[in-house]
Tab-separated table of C-alpha atoms in Angstrom:
chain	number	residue	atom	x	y	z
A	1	UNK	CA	16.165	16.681	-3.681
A	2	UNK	CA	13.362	15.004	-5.334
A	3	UNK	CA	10.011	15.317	-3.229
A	4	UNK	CA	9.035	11.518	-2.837
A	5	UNK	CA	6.205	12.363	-0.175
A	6	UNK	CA	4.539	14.334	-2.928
A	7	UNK	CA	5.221	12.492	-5.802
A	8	UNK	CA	3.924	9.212	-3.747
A	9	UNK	CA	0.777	10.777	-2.716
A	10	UNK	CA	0.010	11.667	-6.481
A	11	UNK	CA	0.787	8.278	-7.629
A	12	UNK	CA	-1.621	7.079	-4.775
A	13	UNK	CA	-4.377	9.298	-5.827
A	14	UNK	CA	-4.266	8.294	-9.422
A	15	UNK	CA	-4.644	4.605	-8.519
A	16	UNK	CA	-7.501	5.180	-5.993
A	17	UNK	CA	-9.154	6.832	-9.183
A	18	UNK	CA	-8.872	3.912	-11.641
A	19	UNK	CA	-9.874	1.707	-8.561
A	20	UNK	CA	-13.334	3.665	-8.605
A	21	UNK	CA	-13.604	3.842	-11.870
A	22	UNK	CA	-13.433	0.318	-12.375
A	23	UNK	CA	-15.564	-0.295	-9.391
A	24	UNK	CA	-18.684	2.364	-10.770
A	25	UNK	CA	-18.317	1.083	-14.132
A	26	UNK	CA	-18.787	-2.738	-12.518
A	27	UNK	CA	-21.714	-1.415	-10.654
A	28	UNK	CA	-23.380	-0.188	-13.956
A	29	UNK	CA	-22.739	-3.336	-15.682
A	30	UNK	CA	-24.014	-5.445	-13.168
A	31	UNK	CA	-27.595	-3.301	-13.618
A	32	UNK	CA	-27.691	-4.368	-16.881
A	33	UNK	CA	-26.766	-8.042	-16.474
A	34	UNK	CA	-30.242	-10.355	-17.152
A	35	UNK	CA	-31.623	-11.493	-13.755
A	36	UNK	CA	-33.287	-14.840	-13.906
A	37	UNK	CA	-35.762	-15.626	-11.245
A	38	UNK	CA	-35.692	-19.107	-11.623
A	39	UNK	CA	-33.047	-21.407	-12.601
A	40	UNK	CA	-35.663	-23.364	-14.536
A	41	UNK	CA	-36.174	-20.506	-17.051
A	42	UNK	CA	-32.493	-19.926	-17.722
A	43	UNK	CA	-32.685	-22.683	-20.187
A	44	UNK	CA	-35.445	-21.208	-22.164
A	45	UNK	CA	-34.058	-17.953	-21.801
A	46	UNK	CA	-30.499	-19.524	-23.761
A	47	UNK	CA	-32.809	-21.323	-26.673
A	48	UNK	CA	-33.955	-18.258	-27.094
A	49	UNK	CA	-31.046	-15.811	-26.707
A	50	UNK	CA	-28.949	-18.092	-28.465
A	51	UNK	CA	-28.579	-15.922	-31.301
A	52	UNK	CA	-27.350	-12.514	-28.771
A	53	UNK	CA	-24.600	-14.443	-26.582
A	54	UNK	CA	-22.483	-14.322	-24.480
A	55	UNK	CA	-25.391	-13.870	-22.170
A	56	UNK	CA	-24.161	-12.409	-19.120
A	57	UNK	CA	-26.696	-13.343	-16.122
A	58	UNK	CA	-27.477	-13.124	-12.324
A	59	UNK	CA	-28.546	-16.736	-10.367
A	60	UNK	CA	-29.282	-17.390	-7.102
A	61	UNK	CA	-29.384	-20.349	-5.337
A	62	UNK	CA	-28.057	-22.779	-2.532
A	63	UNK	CA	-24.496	-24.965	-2.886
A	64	UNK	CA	-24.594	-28.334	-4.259
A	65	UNK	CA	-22.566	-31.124	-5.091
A	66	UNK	CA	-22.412	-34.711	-6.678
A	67	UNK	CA	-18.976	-35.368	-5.062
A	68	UNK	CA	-18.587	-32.950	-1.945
A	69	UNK	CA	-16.112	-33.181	0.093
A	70	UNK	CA	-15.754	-34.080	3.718
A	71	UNK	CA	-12.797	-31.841	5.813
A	72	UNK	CA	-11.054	-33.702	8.161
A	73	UNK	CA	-10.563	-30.790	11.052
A	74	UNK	CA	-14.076	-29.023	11.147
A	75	UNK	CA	-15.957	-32.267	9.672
A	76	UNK	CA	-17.926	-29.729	7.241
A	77	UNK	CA	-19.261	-31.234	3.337
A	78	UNK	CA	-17.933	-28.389	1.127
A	79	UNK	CA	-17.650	-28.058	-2.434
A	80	UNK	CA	-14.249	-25.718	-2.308
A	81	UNK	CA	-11.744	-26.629	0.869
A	82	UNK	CA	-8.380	-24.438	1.383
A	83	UNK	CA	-6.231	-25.411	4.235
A	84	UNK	CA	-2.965	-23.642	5.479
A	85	UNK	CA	-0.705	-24.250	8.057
A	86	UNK	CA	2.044	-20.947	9.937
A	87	UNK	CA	4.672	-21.653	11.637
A	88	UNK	CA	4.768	-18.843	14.291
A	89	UNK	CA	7.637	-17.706	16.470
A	90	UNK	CA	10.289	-15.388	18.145
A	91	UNK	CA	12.909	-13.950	16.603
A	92	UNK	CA	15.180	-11.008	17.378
A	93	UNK	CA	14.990	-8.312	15.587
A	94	UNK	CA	18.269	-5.510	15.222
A	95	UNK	CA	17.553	-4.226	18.656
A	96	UNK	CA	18.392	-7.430	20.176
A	97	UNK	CA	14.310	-7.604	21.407
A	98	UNK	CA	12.252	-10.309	20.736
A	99	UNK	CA	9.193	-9.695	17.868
A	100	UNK	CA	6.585	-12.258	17.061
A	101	UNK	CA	6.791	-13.629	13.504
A	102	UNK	CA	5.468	-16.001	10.935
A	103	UNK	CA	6.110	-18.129	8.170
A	104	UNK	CA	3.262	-20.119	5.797
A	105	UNK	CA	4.483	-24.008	5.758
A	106	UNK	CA	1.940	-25.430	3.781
A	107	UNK	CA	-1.048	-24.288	1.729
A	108	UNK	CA	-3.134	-26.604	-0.222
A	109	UNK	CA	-6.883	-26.034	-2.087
A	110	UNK	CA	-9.566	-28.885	-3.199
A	111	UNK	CA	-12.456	-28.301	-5.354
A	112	UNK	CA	-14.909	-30.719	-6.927
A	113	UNK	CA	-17.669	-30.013	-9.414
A	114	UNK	CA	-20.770	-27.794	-8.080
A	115	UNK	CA	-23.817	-26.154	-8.625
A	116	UNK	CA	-26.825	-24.001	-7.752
A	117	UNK	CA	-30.122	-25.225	-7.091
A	118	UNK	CA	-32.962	-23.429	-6.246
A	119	UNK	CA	-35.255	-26.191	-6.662
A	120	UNK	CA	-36.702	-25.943	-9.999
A	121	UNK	CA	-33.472	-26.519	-11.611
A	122	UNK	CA	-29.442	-26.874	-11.680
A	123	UNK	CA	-26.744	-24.567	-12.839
A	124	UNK	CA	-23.025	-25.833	-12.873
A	125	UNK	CA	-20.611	-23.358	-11.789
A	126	UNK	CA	-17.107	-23.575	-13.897
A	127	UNK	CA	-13.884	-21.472	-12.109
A	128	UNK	CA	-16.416	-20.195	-9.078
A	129	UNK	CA	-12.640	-19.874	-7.340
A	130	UNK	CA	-11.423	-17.018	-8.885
A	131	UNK	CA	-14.427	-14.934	-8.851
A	132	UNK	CA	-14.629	-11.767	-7.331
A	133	UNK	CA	-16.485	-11.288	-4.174
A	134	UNK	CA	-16.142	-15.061	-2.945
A	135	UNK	CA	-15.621	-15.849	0.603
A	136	UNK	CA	-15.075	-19.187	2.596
A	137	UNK	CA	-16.168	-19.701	5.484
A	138	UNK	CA	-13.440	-20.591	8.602
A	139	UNK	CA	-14.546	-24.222	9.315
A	140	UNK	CA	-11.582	-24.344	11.790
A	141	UNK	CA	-8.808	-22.571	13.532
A	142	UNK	CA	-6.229	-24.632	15.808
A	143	UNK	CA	-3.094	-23.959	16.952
A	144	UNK	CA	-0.865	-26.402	17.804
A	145	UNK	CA	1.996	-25.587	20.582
A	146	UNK	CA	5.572	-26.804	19.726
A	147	UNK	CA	7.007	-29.890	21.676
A	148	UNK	CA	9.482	-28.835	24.296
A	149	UNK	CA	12.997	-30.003	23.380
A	150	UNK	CA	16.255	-29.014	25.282
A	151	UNK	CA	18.073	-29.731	22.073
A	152	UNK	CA	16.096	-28.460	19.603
A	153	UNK	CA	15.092	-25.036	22.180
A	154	UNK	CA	19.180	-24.696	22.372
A	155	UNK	CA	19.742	-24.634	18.741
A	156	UNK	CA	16.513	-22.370	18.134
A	157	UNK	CA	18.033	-19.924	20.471
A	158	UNK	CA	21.197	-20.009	19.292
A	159	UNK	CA	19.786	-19.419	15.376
A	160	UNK	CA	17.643	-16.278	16.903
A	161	UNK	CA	14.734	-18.267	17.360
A	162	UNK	CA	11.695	-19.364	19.532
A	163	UNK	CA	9.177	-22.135	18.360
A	164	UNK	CA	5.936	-20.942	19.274
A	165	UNK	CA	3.497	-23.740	17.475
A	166	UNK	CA	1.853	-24.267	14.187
A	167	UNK	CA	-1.274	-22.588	13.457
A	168	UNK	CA	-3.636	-24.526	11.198
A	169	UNK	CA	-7.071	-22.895	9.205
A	170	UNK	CA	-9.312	-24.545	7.471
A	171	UNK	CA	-11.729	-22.244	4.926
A	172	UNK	CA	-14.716	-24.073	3.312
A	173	UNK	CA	-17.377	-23.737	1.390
A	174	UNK	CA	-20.411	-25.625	2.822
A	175	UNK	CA	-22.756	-27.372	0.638
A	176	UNK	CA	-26.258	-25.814	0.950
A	177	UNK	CA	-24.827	-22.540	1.516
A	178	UNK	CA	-27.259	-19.515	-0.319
A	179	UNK	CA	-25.280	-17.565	-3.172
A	180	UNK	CA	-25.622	-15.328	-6.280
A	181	UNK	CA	-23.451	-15.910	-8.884
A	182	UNK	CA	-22.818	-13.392	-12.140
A	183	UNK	CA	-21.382	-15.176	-14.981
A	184	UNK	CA	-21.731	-15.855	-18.298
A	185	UNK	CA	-24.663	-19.319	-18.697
A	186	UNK	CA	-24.049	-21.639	-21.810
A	187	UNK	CA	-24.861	-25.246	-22.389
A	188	UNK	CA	-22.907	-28.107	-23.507
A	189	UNK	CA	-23.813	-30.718	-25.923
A	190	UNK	CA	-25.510	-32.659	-23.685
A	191	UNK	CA	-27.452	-29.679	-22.209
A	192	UNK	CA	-25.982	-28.886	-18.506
A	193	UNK	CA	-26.243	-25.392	-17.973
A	194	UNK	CA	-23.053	-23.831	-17.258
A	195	UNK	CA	-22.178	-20.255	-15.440
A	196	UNK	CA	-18.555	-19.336	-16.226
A	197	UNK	CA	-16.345	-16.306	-16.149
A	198	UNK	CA	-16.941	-14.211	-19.478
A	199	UNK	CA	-14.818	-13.360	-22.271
A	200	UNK	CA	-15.706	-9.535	-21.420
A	201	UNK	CA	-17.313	-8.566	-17.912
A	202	UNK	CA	-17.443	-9.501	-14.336
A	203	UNK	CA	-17.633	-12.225	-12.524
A	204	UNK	CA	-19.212	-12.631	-9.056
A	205	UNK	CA	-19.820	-15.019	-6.320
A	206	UNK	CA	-20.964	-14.497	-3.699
A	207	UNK	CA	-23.354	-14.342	-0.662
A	208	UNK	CA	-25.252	-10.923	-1.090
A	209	UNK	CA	-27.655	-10.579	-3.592
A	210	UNK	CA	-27.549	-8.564	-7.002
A	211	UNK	CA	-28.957	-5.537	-5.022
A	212	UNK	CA	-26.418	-5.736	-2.339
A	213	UNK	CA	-23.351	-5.735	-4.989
A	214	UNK	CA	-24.717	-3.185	-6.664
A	215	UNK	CA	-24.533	-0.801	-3.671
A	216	UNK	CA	-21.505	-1.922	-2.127
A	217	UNK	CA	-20.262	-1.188	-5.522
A	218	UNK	CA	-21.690	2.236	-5.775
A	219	UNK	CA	-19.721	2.835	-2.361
A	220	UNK	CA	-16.558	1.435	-3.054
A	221	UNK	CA	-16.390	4.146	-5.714
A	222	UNK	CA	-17.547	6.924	-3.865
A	223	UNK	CA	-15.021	6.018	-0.997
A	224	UNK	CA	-12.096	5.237	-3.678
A	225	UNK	CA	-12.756	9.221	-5.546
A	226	UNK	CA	-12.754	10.841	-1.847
A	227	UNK	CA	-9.616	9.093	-0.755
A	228	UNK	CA	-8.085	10.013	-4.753
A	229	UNK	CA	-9.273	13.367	-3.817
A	230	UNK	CA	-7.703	13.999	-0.297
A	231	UNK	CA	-4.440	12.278	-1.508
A	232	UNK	CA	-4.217	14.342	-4.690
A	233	UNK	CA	-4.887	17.570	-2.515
A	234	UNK	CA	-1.990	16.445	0.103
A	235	UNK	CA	0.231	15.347	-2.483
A	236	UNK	CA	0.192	19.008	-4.634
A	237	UNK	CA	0.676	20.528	-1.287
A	238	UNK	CA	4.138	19.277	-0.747
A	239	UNK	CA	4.674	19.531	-4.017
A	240	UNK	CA	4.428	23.376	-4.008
A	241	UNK	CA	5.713	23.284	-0.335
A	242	UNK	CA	9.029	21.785	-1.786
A	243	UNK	CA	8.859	24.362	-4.851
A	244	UNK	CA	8.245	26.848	-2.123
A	245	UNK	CA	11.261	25.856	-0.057
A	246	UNK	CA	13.472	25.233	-2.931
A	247	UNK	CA	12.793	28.803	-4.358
A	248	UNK	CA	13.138	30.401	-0.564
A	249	UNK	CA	16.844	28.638	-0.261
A	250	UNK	CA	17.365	29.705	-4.111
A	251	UNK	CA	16.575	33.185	-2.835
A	252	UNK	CA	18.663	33.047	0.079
A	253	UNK	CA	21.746	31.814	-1.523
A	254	UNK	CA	21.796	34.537	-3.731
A	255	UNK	CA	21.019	36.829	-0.764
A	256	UNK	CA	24.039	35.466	1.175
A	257	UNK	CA	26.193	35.952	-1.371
A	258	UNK	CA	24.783	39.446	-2.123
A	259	UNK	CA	25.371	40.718	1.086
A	260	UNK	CA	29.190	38.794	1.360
A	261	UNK	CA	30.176	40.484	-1.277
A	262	UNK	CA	28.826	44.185	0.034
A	263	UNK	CA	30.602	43.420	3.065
A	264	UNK	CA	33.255	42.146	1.283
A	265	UNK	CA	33.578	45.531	-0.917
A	266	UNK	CA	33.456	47.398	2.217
A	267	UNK	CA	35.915	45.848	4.370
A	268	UNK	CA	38.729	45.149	2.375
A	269	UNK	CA	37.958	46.593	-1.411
A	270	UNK	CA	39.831	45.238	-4.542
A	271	UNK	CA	42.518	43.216	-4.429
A	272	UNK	CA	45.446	43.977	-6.209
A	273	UNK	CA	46.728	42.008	-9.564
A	274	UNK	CA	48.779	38.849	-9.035
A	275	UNK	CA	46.671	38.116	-5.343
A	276	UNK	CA	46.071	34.373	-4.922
A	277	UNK	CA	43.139	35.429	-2.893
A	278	UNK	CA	40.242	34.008	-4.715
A	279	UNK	CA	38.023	36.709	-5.510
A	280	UNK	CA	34.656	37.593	-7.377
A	281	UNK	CA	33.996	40.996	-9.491
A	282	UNK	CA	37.330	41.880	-7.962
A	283	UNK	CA	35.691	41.441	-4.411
A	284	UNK	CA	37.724	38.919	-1.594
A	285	UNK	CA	35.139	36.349	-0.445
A	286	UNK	CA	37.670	34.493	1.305
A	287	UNK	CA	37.630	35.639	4.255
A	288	UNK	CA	33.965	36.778	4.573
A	289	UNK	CA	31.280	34.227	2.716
A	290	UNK	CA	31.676	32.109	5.831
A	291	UNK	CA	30.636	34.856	8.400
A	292	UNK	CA	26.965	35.012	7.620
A	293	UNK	CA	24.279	32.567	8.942
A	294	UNK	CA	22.620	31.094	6.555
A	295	UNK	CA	19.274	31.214	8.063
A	296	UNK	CA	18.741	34.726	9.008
A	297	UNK	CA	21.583	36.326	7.165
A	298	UNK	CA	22.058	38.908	9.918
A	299	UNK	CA	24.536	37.408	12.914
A	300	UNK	CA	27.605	35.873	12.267
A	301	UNK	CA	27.690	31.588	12.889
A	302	UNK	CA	29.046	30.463	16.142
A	303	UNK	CA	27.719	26.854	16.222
A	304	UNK	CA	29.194	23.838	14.654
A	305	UNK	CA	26.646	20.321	14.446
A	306	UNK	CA	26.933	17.275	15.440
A	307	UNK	CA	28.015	14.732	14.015
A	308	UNK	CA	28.323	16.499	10.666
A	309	UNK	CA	30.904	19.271	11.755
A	310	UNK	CA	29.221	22.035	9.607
A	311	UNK	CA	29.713	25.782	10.983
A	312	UNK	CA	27.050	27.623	8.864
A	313	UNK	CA	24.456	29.064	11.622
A	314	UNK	CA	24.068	30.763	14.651
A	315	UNK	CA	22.444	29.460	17.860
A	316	UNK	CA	19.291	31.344	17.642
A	317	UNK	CA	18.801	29.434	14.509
A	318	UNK	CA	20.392	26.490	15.114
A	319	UNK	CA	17.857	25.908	18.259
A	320	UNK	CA	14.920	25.841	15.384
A	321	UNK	CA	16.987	23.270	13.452
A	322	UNK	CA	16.511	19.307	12.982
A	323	UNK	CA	18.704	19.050	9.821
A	324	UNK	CA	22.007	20.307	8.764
A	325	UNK	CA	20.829	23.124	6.351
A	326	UNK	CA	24.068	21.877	3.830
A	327	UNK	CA	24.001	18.152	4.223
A	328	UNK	CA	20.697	17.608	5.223
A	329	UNK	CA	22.130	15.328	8.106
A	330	UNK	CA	20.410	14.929	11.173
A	331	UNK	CA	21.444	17.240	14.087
A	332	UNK	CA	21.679	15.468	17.155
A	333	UNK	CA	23.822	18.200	19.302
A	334	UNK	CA	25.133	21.750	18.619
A	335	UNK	CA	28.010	23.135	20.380
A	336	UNK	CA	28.224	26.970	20.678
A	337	UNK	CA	31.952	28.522	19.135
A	338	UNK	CA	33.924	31.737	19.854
A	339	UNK	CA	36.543	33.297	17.928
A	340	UNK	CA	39.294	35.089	19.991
């Protein structure tokens, strides 16, 4: 039987491990990125870098747009709007009970062209969405209960079901809001500074400062090493407690059979030639292999389990037992046997 619990906690461990790898090797970049104090010096600093890019820099600054735009449920100005909409409500499950459940109905994302000012000058950024560390604020949260309908509650019930309502979010991100962004800053041809996601490298937004990242970093891969650590140390312990068990029933089989065929030999010797007895070494295991219990090897089986039907232990064992030692079937009753 292959030992999944093991093998899964292994697997676990090793991915925990490139998790903090990639998180303390992040945290080290960032350290090195160029921090620029003011936005008005980034330009300088490309005219003069210009021969060294990509140049990978930290900006700070608050949330700014040309075009913002204006959400129709929290009546926020935001530069990046995402709205969904869940339909929640009862269903039965295989029990026949009735669980709470949900389903996304809509989901729908707006972004218009923004920047960073910090006063003394502008920084566009390009594909702010998919960076890392970047989280909108909830500009609103409704739920909406479903309309009572005797028709449409009868055929709801009779599919399983019970409408519940709609819940709707709203997620912004407000102009004027205060962020750092790591990127990669370039100009165009008409010289707009640009911070964009580089070629190589990461690629943050977000509203901690470099400091901050840096630290949460640092603990994010502690954390992930510990966890790799304690799952790696679980998972080689079932590992060898599998080996372990596997070599302990190895070592009772051959036990069992060691001892069925001494009893064997003593009891009823070698058969003669042209038996149809079945026989091993000359010795009649027949009648005898089943007498044993397989657990303790000492008193004879007088319990059968159910619902497998197996007769393989006695009921001093069989009272320690959850699983059919043969089929591995779960034991839900065992009924005590006697031979007349």
């Amino acid at each position: 039987m292959v030992p999944w619990g093991g093998l899964s906690c292994c697997l676990s461990a090793a991915a925990l491990y490139l998790l903090g790898r990639s998180s303390g090797r992040d945290a080290e970049v960032l350290k090195s990125v160029t921090r620029v104090n003011q936005l008005k010096d980034l330009a300088q600093l490309l005219d003069t870098a210009s021969k060294v890019l990509p140049l990978v820099v930290t900006v700070s600054g608050r949330v700014g747009s040309d075009t913002p735009i204006n959400c129709d449920l929290s009546g926020l100005r935001g530069v990046i709007v995402e709205e969904t909409a869940e339909q929640h409500f009862l269903k039965h499950n295989d029990a026949g009970s009735w669980i709470q459940d949900s389903a996304l109905m809509l989901s729908m994302c707006k972004e218009v062209p923004w920047y960073l000012d910090d006063g003394t000058g502008r920084a566009f950024v390009i594909g702010g969405r998919g960076a890392s560390g970047l989280v909108l604020t909830i500009g609103s949260e409704v739920f909406e209960e479903a309309g009572r309908s005797f028709v449409r509650g009868t055929l709801d019930y009779l599919q399983g079901l019970k409408m519940l309502g709609v819940k709707r979010i709203e997620r912004v991100l407000p102009v004027g809001t205060s962020l750092t962004v790591v990127g990669e800053a370039v100009t165009d041809d008409i010289g707009t500074i640009r911070i964009q996601r580089p070629h190589k490298g990461p690629f943050y937004v977000s509203d901690k400062t470099i400091d901050q990242l840096i630290a949460n970093l640092g603990k994010w891969s502690r954390w992930y090493k510990y966890a790799s650590m304690g799952f790696t140390v679980f998972g080689v312990y079932l590992l060898v407690k599998h080996a372990f068990r596997y070599v302990m029933e190895r070592k009772r089989h051959w036990e069992y059979r060691r001892r069925v065929l001494a009893a064997a030999a003593k009891r009823t010797g070698h058969e003669d030639e042209g038996s149809n007895v079945t026989t091993e070494n000359g010795v009649d295991t027949h009648h005898l292999m089943p007498d044993l219990c397989v657990i303790c090897l000492e008193q004879e089986y007088n319990s059968v389990f159910v619902p497998c039907g197996h007769m393989c232990c006695c009921m001093t064992c069989s009272s320690h037992l959850t699983n059919c030692p043969l089929c591995r079937r779960r034991v839900d009753q065992v009924v005590k046997t006697f031979r007349h």
